[in-house]
Tab-separated table of C-alpha atoms in Angstrom:
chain	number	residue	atom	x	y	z
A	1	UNK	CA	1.443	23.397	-48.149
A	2	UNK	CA	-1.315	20.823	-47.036
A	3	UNK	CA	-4.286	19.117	-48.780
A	4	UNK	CA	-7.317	18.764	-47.205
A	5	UNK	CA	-10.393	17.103	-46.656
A	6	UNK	CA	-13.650	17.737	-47.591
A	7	UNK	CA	-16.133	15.037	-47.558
A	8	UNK	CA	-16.008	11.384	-47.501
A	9	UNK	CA	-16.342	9.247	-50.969
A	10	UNK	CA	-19.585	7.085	-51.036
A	11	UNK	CA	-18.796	4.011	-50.214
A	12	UNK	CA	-17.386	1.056	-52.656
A	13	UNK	CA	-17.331	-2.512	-53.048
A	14	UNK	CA	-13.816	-2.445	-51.892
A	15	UNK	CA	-14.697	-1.007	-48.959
A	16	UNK	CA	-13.367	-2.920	-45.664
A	17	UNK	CA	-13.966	-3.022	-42.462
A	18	UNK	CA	-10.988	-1.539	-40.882
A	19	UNK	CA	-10.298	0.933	-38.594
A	20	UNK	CA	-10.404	5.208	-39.007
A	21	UNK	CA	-6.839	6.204	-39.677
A	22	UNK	CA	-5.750	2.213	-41.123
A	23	UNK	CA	-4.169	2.453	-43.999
A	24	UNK	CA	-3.562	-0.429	-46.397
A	25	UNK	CA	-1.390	-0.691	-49.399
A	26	UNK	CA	-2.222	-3.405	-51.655
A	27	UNK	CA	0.244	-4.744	-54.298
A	28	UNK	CA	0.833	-0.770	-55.291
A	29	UNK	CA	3.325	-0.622	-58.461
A	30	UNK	CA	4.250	3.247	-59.938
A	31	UNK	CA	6.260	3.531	-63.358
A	32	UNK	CA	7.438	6.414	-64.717
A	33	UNK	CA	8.026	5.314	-68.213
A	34	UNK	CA	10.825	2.857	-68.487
A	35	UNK	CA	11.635	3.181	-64.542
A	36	UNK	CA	9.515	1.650	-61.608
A	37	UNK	CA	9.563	3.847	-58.331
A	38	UNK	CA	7.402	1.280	-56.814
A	39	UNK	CA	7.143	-2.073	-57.169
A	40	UNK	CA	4.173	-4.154	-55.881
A	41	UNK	CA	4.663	-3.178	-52.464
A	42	UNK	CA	2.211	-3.724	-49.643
A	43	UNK	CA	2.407	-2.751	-46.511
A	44	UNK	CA	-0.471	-1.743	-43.275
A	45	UNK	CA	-0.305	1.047	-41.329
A	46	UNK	CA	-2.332	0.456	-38.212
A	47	UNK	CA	-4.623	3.554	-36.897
A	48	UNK	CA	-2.790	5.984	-34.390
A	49	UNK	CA	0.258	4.186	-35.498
A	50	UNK	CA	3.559	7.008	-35.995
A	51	UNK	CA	5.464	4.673	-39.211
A	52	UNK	CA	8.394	6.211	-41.052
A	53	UNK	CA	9.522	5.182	-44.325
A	54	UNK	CA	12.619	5.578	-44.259
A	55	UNK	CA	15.830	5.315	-47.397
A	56	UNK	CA	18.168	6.922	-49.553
A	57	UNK	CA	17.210	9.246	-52.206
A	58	UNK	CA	15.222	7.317	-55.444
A	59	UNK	CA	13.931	4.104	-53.194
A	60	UNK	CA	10.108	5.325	-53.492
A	61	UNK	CA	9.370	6.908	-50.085
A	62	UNK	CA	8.246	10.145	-51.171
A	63	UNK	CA	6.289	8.360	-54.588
A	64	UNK	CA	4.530	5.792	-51.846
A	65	UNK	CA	3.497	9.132	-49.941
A	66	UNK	CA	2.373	11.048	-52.868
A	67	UNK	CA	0.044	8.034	-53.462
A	68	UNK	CA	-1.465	8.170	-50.319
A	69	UNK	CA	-2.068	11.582	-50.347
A	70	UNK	CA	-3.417	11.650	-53.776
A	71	UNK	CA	-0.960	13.378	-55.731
A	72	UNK	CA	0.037	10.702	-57.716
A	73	UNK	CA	-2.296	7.260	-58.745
A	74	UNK	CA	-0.908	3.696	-59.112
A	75	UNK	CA	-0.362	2.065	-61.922
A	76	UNK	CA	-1.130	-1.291	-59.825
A	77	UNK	CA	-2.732	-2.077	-56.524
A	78	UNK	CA	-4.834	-0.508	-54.252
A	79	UNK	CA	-4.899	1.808	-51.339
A	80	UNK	CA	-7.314	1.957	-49.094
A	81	UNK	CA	-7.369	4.330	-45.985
A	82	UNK	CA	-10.481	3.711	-43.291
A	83	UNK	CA	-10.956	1.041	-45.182
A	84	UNK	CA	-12.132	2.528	-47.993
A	85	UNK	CA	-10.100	2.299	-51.532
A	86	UNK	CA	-9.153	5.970	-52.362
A	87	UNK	CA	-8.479	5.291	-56.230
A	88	UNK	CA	-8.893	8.140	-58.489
A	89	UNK	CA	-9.827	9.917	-55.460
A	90	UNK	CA	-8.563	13.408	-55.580
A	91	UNK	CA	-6.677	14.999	-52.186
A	92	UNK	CA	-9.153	17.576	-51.252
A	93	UNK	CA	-11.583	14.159	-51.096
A	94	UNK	CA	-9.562	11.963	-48.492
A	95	UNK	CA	-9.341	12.352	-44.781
A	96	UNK	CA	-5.570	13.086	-44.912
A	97	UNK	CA	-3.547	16.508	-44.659
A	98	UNK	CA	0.125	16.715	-46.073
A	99	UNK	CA	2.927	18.497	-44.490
A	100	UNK	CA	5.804	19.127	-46.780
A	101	UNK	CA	9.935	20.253	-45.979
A	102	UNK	CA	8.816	23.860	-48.004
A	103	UNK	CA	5.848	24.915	-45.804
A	104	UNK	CA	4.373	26.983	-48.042
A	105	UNK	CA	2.835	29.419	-46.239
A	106	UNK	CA	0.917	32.260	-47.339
A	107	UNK	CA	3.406	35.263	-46.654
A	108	UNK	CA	0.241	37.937	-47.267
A	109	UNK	CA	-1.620	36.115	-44.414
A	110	UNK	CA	-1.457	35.830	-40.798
A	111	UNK	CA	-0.387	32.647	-38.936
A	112	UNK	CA	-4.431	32.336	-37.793
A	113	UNK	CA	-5.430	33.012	-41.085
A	114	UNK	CA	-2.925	30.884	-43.168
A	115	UNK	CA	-4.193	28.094	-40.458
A	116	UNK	CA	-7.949	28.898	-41.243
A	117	UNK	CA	-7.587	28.676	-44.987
A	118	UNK	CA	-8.438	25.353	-45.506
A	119	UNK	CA	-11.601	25.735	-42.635
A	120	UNK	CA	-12.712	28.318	-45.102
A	121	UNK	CA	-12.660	26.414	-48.415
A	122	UNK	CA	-14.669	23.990	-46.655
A	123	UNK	CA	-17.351	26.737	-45.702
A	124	UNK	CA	-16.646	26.199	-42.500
A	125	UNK	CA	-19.057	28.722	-40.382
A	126	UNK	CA	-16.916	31.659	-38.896
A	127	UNK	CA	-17.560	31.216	-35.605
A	128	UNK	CA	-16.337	27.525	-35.653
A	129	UNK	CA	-13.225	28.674	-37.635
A	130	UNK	CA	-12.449	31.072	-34.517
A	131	UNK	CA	-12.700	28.283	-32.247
A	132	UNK	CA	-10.789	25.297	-34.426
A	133	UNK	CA	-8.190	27.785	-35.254
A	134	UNK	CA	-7.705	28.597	-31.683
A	135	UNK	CA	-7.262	24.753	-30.761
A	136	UNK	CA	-5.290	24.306	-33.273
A	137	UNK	CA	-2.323	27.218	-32.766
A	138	UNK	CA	-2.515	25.463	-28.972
A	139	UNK	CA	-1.430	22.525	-30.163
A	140	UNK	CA	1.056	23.860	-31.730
A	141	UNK	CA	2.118	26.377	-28.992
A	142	UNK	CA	1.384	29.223	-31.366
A	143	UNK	CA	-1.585	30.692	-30.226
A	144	UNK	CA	0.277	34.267	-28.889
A	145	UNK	CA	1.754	34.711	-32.818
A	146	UNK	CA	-1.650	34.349	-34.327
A	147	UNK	CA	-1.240	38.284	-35.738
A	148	UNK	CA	2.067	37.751	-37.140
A	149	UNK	CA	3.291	37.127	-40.752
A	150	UNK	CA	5.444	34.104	-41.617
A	151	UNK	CA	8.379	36.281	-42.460
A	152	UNK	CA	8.188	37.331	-38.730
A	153	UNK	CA	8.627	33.643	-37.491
A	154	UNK	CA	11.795	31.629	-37.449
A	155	UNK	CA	11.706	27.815	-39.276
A	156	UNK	CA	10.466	26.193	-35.935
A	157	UNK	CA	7.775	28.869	-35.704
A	158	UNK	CA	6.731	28.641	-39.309
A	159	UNK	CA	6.732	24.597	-38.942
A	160	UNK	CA	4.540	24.598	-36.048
A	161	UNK	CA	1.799	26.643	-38.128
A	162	UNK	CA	2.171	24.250	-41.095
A	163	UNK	CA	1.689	21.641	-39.132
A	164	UNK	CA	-1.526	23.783	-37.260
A	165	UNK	CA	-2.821	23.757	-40.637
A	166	UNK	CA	-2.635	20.196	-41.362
A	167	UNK	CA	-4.246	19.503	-38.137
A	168	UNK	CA	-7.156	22.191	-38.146
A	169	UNK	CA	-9.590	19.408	-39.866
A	170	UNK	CA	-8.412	16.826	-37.392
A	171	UNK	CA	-7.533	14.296	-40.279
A	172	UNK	CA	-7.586	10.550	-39.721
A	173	UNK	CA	-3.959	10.281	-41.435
A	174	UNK	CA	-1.213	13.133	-41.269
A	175	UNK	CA	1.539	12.791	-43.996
A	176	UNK	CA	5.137	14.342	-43.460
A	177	UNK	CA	7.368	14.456	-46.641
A	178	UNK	CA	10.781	15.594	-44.959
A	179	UNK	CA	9.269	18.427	-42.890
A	180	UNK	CA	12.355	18.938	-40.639
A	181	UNK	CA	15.019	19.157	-43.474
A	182	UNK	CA	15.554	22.912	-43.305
A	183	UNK	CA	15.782	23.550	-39.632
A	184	UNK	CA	19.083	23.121	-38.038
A	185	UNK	CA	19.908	20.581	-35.822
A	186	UNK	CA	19.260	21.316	-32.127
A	187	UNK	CA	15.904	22.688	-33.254
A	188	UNK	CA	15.487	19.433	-35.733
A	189	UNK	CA	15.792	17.456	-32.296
A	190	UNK	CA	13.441	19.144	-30.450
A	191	UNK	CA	10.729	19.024	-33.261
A	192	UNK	CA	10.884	15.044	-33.003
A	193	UNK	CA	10.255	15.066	-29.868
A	194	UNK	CA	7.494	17.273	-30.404
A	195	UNK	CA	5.942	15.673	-33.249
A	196	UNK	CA	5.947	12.636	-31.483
A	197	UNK	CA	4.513	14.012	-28.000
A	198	UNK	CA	1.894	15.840	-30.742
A	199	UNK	CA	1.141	12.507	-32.241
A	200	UNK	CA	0.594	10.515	-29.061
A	201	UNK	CA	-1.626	12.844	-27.494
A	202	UNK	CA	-3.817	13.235	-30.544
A	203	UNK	CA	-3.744	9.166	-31.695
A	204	UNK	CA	-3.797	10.297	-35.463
A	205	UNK	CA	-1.827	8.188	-37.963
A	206	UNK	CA	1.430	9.463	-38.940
A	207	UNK	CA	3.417	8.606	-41.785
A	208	UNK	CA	7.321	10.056	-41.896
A	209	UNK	CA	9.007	10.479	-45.084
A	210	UNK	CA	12.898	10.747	-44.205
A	211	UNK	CA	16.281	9.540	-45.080
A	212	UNK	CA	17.752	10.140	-41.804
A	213	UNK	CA	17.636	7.574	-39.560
A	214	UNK	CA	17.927	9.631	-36.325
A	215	UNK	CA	14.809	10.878	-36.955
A	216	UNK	CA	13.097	7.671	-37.620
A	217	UNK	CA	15.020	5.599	-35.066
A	218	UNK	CA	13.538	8.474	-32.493
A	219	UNK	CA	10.113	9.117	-33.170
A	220	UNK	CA	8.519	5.545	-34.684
A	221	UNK	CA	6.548	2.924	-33.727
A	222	UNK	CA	7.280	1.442	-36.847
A	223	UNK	CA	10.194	1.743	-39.420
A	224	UNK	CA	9.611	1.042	-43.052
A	225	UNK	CA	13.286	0.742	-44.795
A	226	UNK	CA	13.342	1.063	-48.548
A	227	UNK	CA	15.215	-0.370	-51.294
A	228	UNK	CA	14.382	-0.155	-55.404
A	229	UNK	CA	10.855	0.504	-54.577
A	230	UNK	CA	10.452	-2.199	-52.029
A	231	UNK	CA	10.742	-2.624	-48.504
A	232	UNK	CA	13.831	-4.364	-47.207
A	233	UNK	CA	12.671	-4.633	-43.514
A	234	UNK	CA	9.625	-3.385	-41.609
A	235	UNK	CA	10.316	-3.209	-37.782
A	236	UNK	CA	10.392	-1.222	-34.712
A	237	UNK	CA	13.945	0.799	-33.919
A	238	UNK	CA	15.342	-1.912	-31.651
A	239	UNK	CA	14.917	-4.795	-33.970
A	240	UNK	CA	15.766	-2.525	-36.959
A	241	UNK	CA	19.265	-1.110	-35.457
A	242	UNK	CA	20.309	-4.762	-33.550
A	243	UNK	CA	18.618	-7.744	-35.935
A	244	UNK	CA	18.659	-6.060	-39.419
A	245	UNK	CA	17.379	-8.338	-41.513
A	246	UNK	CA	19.910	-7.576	-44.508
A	247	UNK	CA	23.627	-6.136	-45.270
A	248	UNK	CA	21.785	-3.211	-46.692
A	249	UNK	CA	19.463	-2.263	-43.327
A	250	UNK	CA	22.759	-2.729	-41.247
A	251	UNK	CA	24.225	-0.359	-43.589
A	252	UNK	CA	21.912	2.305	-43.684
A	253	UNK	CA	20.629	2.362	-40.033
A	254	UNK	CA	23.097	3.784	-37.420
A	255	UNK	CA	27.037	2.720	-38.411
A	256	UNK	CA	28.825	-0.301	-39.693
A	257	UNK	CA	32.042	-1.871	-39.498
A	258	UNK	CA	32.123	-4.187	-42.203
A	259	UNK	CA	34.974	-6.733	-43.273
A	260	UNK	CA	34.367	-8.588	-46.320
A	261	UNK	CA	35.975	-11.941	-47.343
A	262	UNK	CA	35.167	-15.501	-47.711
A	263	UNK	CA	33.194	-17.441	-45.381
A	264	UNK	CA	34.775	-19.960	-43.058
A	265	UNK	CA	34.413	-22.354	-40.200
A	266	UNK	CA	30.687	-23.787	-40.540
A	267	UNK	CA	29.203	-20.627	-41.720
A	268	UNK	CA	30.402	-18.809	-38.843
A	269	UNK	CA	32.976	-16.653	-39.954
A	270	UNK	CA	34.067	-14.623	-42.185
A	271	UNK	CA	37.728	-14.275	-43.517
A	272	UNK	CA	38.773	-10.688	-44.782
A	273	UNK	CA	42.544	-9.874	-45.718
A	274	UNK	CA	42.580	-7.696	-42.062
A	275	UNK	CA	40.433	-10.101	-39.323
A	276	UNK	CA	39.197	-12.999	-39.238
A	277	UNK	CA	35.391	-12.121	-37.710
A	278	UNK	CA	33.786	-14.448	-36.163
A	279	UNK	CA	30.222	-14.048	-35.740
A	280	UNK	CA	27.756	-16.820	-33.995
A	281	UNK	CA	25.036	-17.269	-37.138
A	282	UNK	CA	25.463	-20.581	-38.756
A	283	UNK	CA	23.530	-20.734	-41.960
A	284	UNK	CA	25.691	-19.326	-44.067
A	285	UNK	CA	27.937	-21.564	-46.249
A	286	UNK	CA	32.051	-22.019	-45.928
A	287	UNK	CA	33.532	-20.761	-49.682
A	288	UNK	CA	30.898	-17.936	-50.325
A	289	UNK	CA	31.714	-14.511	-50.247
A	290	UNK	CA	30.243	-12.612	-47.002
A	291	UNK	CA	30.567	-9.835	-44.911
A	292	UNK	CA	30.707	-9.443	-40.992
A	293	UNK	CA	29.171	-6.064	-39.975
A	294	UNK	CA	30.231	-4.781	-36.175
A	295	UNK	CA	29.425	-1.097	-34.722
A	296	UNK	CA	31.243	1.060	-33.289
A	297	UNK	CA	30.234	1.588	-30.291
A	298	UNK	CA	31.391	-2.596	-29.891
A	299	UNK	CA	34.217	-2.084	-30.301
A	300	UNK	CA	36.833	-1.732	-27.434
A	301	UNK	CA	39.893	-0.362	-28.268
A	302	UNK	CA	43.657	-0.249	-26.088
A	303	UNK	CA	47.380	0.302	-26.615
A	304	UNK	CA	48.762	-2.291	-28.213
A	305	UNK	CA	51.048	-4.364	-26.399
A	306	UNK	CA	52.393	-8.015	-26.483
A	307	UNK	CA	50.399	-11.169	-25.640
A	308	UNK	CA	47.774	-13.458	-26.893
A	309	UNK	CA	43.758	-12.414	-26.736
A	310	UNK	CA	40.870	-13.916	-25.082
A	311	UNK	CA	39.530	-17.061	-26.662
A	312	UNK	CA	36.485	-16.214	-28.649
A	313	UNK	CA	36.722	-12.488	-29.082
A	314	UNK	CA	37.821	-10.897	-32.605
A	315	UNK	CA	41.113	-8.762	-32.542
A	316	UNK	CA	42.668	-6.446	-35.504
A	317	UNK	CA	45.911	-4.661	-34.855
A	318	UNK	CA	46.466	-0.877	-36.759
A	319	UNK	CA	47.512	2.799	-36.202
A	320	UNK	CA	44.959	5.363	-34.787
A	321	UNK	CA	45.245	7.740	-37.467
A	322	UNK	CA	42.111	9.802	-36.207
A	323	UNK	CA	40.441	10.976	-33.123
A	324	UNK	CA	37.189	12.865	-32.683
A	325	UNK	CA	35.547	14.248	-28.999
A	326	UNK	CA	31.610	13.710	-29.535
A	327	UNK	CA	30.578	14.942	-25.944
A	328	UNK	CA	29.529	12.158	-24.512
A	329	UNK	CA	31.791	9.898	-26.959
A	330	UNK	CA	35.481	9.583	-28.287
A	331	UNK	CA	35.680	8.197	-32.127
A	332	UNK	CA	38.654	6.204	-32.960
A	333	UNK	CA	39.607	5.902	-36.283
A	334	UNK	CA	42.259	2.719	-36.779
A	335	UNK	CA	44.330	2.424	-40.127
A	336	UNK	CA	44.139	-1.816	-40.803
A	337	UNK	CA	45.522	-1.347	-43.916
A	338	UNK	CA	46.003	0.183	-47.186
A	339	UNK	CA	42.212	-0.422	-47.969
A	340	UNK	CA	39.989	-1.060	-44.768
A	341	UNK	CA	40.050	1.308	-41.603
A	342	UNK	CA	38.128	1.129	-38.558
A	343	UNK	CA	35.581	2.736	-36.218
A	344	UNK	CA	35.975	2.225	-32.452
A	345	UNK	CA	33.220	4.621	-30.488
A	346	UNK	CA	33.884	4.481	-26.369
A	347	UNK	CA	32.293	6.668	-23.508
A	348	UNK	CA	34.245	9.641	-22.700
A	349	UNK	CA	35.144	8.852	-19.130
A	350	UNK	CA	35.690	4.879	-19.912
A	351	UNK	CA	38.337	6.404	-23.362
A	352	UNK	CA	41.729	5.140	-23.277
A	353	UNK	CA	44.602	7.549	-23.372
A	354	UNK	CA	45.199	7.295	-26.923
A	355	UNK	CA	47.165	9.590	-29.494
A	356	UNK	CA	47.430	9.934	-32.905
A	357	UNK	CA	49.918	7.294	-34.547
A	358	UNK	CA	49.856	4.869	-31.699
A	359	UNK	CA	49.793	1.015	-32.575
A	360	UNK	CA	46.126	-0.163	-31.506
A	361	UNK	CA	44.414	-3.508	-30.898
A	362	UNK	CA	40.846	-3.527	-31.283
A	363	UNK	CA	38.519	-6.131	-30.024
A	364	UNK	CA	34.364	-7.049	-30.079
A	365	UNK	CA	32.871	-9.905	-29.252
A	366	UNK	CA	31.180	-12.894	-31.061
A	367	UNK	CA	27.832	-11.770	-29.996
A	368	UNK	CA	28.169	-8.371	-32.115
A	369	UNK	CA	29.121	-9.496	-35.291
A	370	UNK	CA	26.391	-9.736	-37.859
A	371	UNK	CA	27.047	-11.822	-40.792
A	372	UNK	CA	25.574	-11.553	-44.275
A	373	UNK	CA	25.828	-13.150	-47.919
A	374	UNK	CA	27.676	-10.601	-50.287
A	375	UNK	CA	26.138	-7.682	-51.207
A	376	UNK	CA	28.387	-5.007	-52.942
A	377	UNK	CA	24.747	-3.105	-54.240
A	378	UNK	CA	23.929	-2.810	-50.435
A	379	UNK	CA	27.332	-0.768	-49.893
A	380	UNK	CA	27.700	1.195	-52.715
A	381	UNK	CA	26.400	4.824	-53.609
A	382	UNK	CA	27.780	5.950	-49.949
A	383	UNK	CA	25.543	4.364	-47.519
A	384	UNK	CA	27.857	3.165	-44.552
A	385	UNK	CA	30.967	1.066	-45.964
A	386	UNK	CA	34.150	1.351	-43.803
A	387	UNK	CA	36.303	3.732	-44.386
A	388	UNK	CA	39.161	3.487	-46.524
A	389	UNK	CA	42.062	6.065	-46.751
């Protein structure tokens, strides 16, 4: 399903001067009786910009979209998009088209007619709608199934005309609530790359609802991460995956080793009942509780055998009680103890001979750790604590 256009509001004295396709959350706050979905949130989203907010499931990312798109109003704040405030504007009234994960299509109508619905509300003369349509199924590398019925396309297929439709009225702002959810994977990558090669070529502002962080981390410019209605971090993928700003954004985005303790040695450590991790940030404070977060993929991992380790580089000692071939990877999973167990992730060719029930010593450098002020909340609910057996 998609909302549409169909004129522009008259102007307001909250009009700005900002860009076609900007668009500007001010302060926006949404309650639904006792329980706030939003909370005075404010954030810019900068014309032909591709920005996904990204989460778990309750942190506000689909309520933020619905209030661009019109579905739902604030209770506080404004949003304005051109830089012009679109409260109490209904959909059909702004300049922005919403794809959704159920694509709604019209089973009784062809894929050029399903895309030349919304042209038609509009009054769009016919011989225009021919043309648009056409330029739009291109796009969309669906021209040749423009006789077909949606029940004769497969969930790519049917996705590309949804998103044909959205794009038919060339809106300044395209909204995506989950769109790739129901396709399966291999065709789930392609589409990003699609969208994304779709997006750049066109210079319209996209905004990506999802809660997996492949697809953000892939396709954005910008990534919005949310918490309780707020946003935790707002960065692009590199700075978002390697400098998260919180225990919470290291624990959501990509995978986390994390060993929780007291914090030790200037602010610089952290000392769990398996490892003591020693990270290189300093403003912590010795006698708090922390946690040191490491990934996988930083961690080296080798048949244990007798000796001291390199100055400077964090060791733990277990049993590799699992092992998983990911193509171009091997996963390590290392028993520390009766409640912590960690992730090692090495290149196929560079893997050690390892089996099953081997004694292990695992190592990462200084440089890798992350360190972070307690923050059980961040962990909980299933995000990405270590595993425990």
């Amino acid at each position: 399903m998609t909302a549409a256009t169909s004129e522009a509001p008259a102007a307001s004295p909250t009009d700005r001067a900002e860009s076609d396709g900007t668009v500007v959350l001010d302060g926006i706050t949404k309650r639904y009786g006792q329980a706030t979905a939003v909370d005075a949130m404010s954030l810019t989203i900068e014309a032909g910009e591709f920005i996904s907010l990204l989460g778990p499931s309750g942190c506000g990312k689909t309520t933020t979209l619905r209030m661009i798109a019109g579905f739902e109003q604030p209770d506080a704040g404004d949003i304005r998009i051109s830089g012009r405030s679109v409260l109490g504007t209904p959909p059909y009234r702004r300049n922005v088209n919403t794809v959704f994960q159920a694509y709604a299509l019209f089973p009784h109508m062809s894929v050029a007619e399903n895309v030349a619905y919304g042209l038609q509300q509009r009054r769009t003369p016919k011989s225009a709608i021919r043309e648009q349509v056409s330029e739009a199924l291109d796009l969309v590398q669906m021209r040749t199934f423009a006789d077909r019925k949606p029940t004769q396309l497969s969930g790519g297929q049917q996705q590309r005309v949804a998103l044909a439709r959205a794009l038919v009225n060339r809106p300044s702002v395209l909204l995506l609530d989950e769109p790739l959810g129901a396709l399966d994977r291999q065709l789930r990558e392609e589409m990003q790359l699609e969208l994304k090669l779709l997006q750049s070529r066109l210079g319209i502002t996209f905004v990506f609802v999802t809660h997996d962080q492949g697809e953000a981390l892939s396709m954005s410019d910008r990534i919005a991460i949310m918490r309780d209605g707020r946003i935790e971090q707002l960065a692009d993928a590199d700075t978002v995956y390697a400098r998260p700003s919180s225990a919470y954004v290291a624990a959501f985005v990509g995978q986390q080793n994390f060993f929780r303790g007291t914090v030790t040695e200037g602010g610089v450590a952290v000392d769990s009942p398996h490892a003591l991790v020693r990270g290189t940030r300093a403003d912590l404070v010795d006698g708090q509780r922390g946690q040191a977060a490491v990934r996988p993929e930083n961690v080296r991992i080798e048949a244990d055998a007798p000796g001291e380790p390199s100055a400077g580089v964090n060791v733990a000692r277990g049993e590799l009680i699992g092992l998983s071939h990911l193509g171009e990877t091997m996963q390590f999973l290392v028993r520390l103890g009766d409640d912590q167990s960690l992730i090692a992730r090495r290149p196929t060719p560079e893997s050690p001979g390892l089996a099953v029930g081997d004694a292990v010593v695992c190592s990462w450098s200084a440089e890798s750790v992350l360190l972070f002020p307690a923050d059980d909340a961040a962990l909980a609910g299933g995000y990405v604590a270590p595993p425990t057996l």
